[in-house]
């Protein structure tokens, strides 16, 4: 099961909106369709979005080639893809990186973009392996671990970030149980993390997001471990909405709160030289369930997709180049 692939000139995305019950793949032939798929969360998770964007640039390069203004069109398509979701740094970073290699004759653009994206996939796979190994120092045999959202193969196209660390820790040390937050409103925890934990043979239970304090207070959590969409120079972490609350709860209960993410999710310009936009999604994701209105008719909702956890609440940040402790200076 591959979250992101490029075959026969098409971007193939596993439709994560339908998992775990249906395994359906979308075949995408235009940059605009790739952009819609990223925005609609067919593919999601910061590194997987970056990978899909790099492959989408192959489609953009192909479209631009036959345009009267190839460079202008390429830049417009790149801007469209990079703007599909604003919070994960990986998306714009990879689009910019592909643009940087598209120098020279336009006939070579698609091939150049494709080799960048394929090399990027290989690099991400290696990084995932290294992060899982580097994170081992956070675990002890028999631990109970709480995680949020989905950070597995579905979120990176490789092994995953925090998820791969959990699987490696269970394989080498043995964990008692993983608590997977359901992760309202898109249920990445209940649908995707539980699915991947099940396939990896890791004992787990799904809990509602609001139950985290209860389980921490009951001594049923020894470590909270999550991924990141963007890490600032001082260790602040933008991640799925609810992450900040978990970090505050963990601090109150004396439980370590750790983040696993590749260097490509780090943004040294944030916060000093850059503000970060928190994606605001459609209120219907909160007000409806499977297309049926459940909230009071006439009530509106806020639906921020991410929050920001201050670096001082983060006990450790694990990247492919090591395990870092506060104070952070990335
Ligand atoms: O909205 P999503 O599903 O793209 O959000 C994903 C997350 O918040 C993940 O925790 C993050 O991208 C890390 S993925 C390895």
Tab-separated table of N, CA, C and O and ligand atoms in Angstrom, residues 16 41 43-49 85 88 148-152 155-156 160-162 186 188 192 226-229 238-241 243 260-262 265 279 281 305-306, ligand 1:
chain	number	residue	atom	x	y	z
A	16	UNK	N	-6.851	8.619	1.131
A	16	UNK	CA	-6.853	8.387	2.587
A	16	UNK	C	-8.179	8.790	3.228
A	16	UNK	O	-8.444	8.442	4.364
A	41	UNK	N	-7.301	16.502	1.236
A	41	UNK	CA	-6.704	15.502	2.119
A	41	UNK	C	-6.847	14.066	1.613
A	41	UNK	O	-6.961	13.133	2.389
A	43	UNK	N	-4.307	12.942	0.141
A	43	UNK	CA	-2.984	12.684	0.727
A	43	UNK	C	-2.784	13.740	1.801
A	43	UNK	O	-3.198	14.887	1.639
A	44	UNK	N	-2.207	13.334	2.934
A	44	UNK	CA	-2.015	14.289	4.032
A	44	UNK	C	-0.824	13.817	4.862
A	44	UNK	O	-0.291	12.731	4.631
A	45	UNK	N	-0.436	14.651	5.842
A	45	UNK	CA	0.796	14.381	6.583
A	45	UNK	C	1.912	15.182	5.912
A	45	UNK	O	2.067	15.111	4.677
A	46	UNK	N	2.669	15.947	6.700
A	46	UNK	CA	3.595	16.924	6.120
A	46	UNK	C	4.568	16.328	5.081
A	46	UNK	O	4.645	16.827	3.950
A	47	UNK	N	5.328	15.253	5.413
A	47	UNK	CA	6.278	14.757	4.405
A	47	UNK	C	5.587	14.171	3.172
A	47	UNK	O	6.085	14.339	2.047
A	48	UNK	N	4.433	13.526	3.350
A	48	UNK	CA	3.724	12.950	2.188
A	48	UNK	C	3.171	14.050	1.296
A	48	UNK	O	3.153	13.921	0.064
A	49	UNK	N	2.741	15.147	1.898
A	49	UNK	CA	2.278	16.293	1.103
A	49	UNK	C	3.446	16.855	0.283
A	49	UNK	O	3.302	17.186	-0.895
A	85	UNK	N	-2.068	23.903	0.955
A	85	UNK	CA	-2.239	23.873	2.419
A	85	UNK	C	-1.076	24.691	2.993
A	85	UNK	O	0.081	24.428	2.653
A	88	UNK	N	2.099	23.133	6.788
A	88	UNK	CA	3.260	22.229	6.702
A	88	UNK	C	4.342	22.869	5.829
A	88	UNK	O	4.093	23.221	4.683
A	148	UNK	N	-1.026	11.229	18.658
A	148	UNK	CA	-2.100	12.068	18.126
A	148	UNK	C	-1.986	12.132	16.611
A	148	UNK	O	-0.890	12.138	16.071
A	149	UNK	N	-3.112	12.193	15.941
A	149	UNK	CA	-3.164	12.277	14.475
A	149	UNK	C	-2.520	11.024	13.860
A	149	UNK	O	-2.502	9.958	14.488
A	150	UNK	N	-1.984	11.152	12.661
A	150	UNK	CA	-1.348	10.005	12.012
A	150	UNK	C	0.026	10.399	11.500
A	150	UNK	O	0.170	11.386	10.779
A	151	UNK	N	1.025	9.612	11.898
A	151	UNK	CA	2.414	9.910	11.531
A	151	UNK	C	3.079	8.677	10.916
A	151	UNK	O	4.290	8.526	10.959
A	152	UNK	N	2.271	7.784	10.349
A	152	UNK	CA	2.804	6.532	9.817
A	152	UNK	C	3.208	6.633	8.358
A	152	UNK	O	3.404	7.733	7.812
A	155	UNK	N	1.567	9.040	6.184
A	155	UNK	CA	1.864	10.467	6.353
A	155	UNK	C	3.218	10.871	5.780
A	155	UNK	O	3.513	12.064	5.686
A	156	UNK	N	4.058	9.877	5.424
A	156	UNK	CA	5.382	10.243	4.882
A	156	UNK	C	5.676	9.561	3.540
A	156	UNK	O	6.574	9.995	2.827
A	160	UNK	N	7.232	6.443	8.289
A	160	UNK	CA	6.563	7.313	9.246
A	160	UNK	C	7.581	7.979	10.162
A	160	UNK	O	8.777	7.680	10.113
A	161	UNK	N	7.074	8.898	11.001
A	161	UNK	CA	7.952	9.609	11.932
A	161	UNK	C	7.735	9.062	13.349
A	161	UNK	O	8.322	8.040	13.716
A	162	UNK	N	6.869	9.701	14.138
A	162	UNK	CA	6.591	9.198	15.502
A	162	UNK	C	6.084	7.767	15.443
A	162	UNK	O	6.428	6.929	16.287
A	186	UNK	N	-11.157	14.993	11.511
A	186	UNK	CA	-10.992	14.106	10.352
A	186	UNK	C	-10.638	12.673	10.753
A	186	UNK	O	-10.460	11.808	9.913
A	188	UNK	N	-7.983	11.084	11.847
A	188	UNK	CA	-6.764	10.415	11.350
A	188	UNK	C	-6.281	9.356	12.339
A	188	UNK	O	-5.670	8.363	11.946
A	192	UNK	N	-6.640	6.002	10.595
A	192	UNK	CA	-5.358	5.692	9.952
A	192	UNK	C	-4.330	5.119	10.925
A	192	UNK	O	-3.686	4.106	10.639
A	226	UNK	N	4.516	12.630	19.121
A	226	UNK	CA	3.751	13.098	17.964
A	226	UNK	C	4.707	13.503	16.842
A	226	UNK	O	5.929	13.531	17.035
A	227	UNK	N	4.144	13.857	15.686
A	227	UNK	CA	4.933	14.389	14.571
A	227	UNK	C	4.857	15.907	14.553
A	227	UNK	O	4.472	16.529	15.549
A	228	UNK	N	5.208	16.490	13.418
A	228	UNK	CA	5.157	17.954	13.305
A	228	UNK	C	4.928	18.359	11.859
A	228	UNK	O	5.378	17.680	10.934
A	229	UNK	N	4.237	19.463	11.691
A	229	UNK	CA	4.074	20.050	10.356
A	229	UNK	C	5.097	21.138	10.112
A	229	UNK	O	5.413	21.453	8.964
A	238	UNK	N	4.295	23.349	15.198
A	238	UNK	CA	2.942	23.373	14.636
A	238	UNK	C	2.579	21.935	14.303
A	238	UNK	O	3.308	21.251	13.591
A	239	UNK	N	1.484	21.463	14.847
A	239	UNK	CA	1.038	20.100	14.559
A	239	UNK	C	-0.481	20.061	14.697
A	239	UNK	O	-1.113	21.055	15.070
A	240	UNK	N	-1.055	18.905	14.418
A	240	UNK	CA	-2.514	18.739	14.402
A	240	UNK	C	-3.177	19.356	15.623
A	240	UNK	O	-2.683	19.206	16.738
A	241	UNK	N	-4.279	20.033	15.408
A	241	UNK	CA	-5.008	20.684	16.485
A	241	UNK	C	-5.243	19.679	17.640
A	241	UNK	O	-5.642	18.543	17.400
A	243	UNK	N	-2.609	19.080	19.742
A	243	UNK	CA	-1.254	18.739	20.183
A	243	UNK	C	-0.826	19.624	21.359
A	243	UNK	O	-0.242	19.144	22.344
A	260	UNK	N	8.809	13.820	16.822
A	260	UNK	CA	9.702	13.186	15.844
A	260	UNK	C	9.370	13.761	14.469
A	260	UNK	O	8.221	13.662	14.014
A	261	UNK	N	10.339	14.360	13.834
A	261	UNK	CA	10.095	14.976	12.513
A	261	UNK	C	11.427	15.165	11.799
A	261	UNK	O	12.452	15.392	12.438
A	262	UNK	N	11.408	15.090	10.464
A	262	UNK	CA	12.666	15.271	9.726
A	262	UNK	C	13.108	16.737	9.704
A	262	UNK	O	12.301	17.636	9.963
A	265	UNK	N	11.087	19.348	8.011
A	265	UNK	CA	9.924	19.981	8.657
A	265	UNK	C	10.363	21.154	9.536
A	265	UNK	O	9.517	21.784	10.182
A	279	UNK	N	-3.845	26.795	9.044
A	279	UNK	CA	-4.908	26.485	8.084
A	279	UNK	C	-6.270	26.456	8.779
A	279	UNK	O	-6.422	25.794	9.804
A	281	UNK	N	-9.999	25.253	8.182
A	281	UNK	CA	-10.719	24.392	7.250
A	281	UNK	C	-12.232	24.642	7.330
A	281	UNK	O	-12.710	25.373	8.187
A	305	UNK	N	-6.878	23.730	11.699
A	305	UNK	CA	-6.369	22.364	11.530
A	305	UNK	C	-5.135	22.095	12.390
A	305	UNK	O	-4.785	20.936	12.609
A	306	UNK	N	-4.476	23.163	12.864
A	306	UNK	CA	-3.216	22.990	13.597
A	306	UNK	C	-3.163	23.936	14.786
A	306	UNK	O	-3.896	24.929	14.834
B	1	LIG	O1	-4.075	17.480	8.503
B	1	LIG	P1	-3.056	16.387	8.376
B	1	LIG	O2	-3.630	15.012	8.484
B	1	LIG	O3	-2.189	16.577	7.157
B	1	LIG	O4	-2.132	16.604	9.632
B	1	LIG	C1	-1.041	15.745	9.834
B	1	LIG	C2	-0.323	15.988	11.104
B	1	LIG	O5	-0.628	16.887	11.839
B	1	LIG	C3	0.837	15.109	11.388
B	1	LIG	O6	1.007	14.953	12.748
B	1	LIG	C4	2.101	15.763	10.826
B	1	LIG	O7	1.931	16.120	9.485
B	1	LIG	C5	3.272	14.882	10.954
B	1	LIG	S1	3.191	13.589	9.764
B	1	LIG	C6	4.556	12.655	9.821
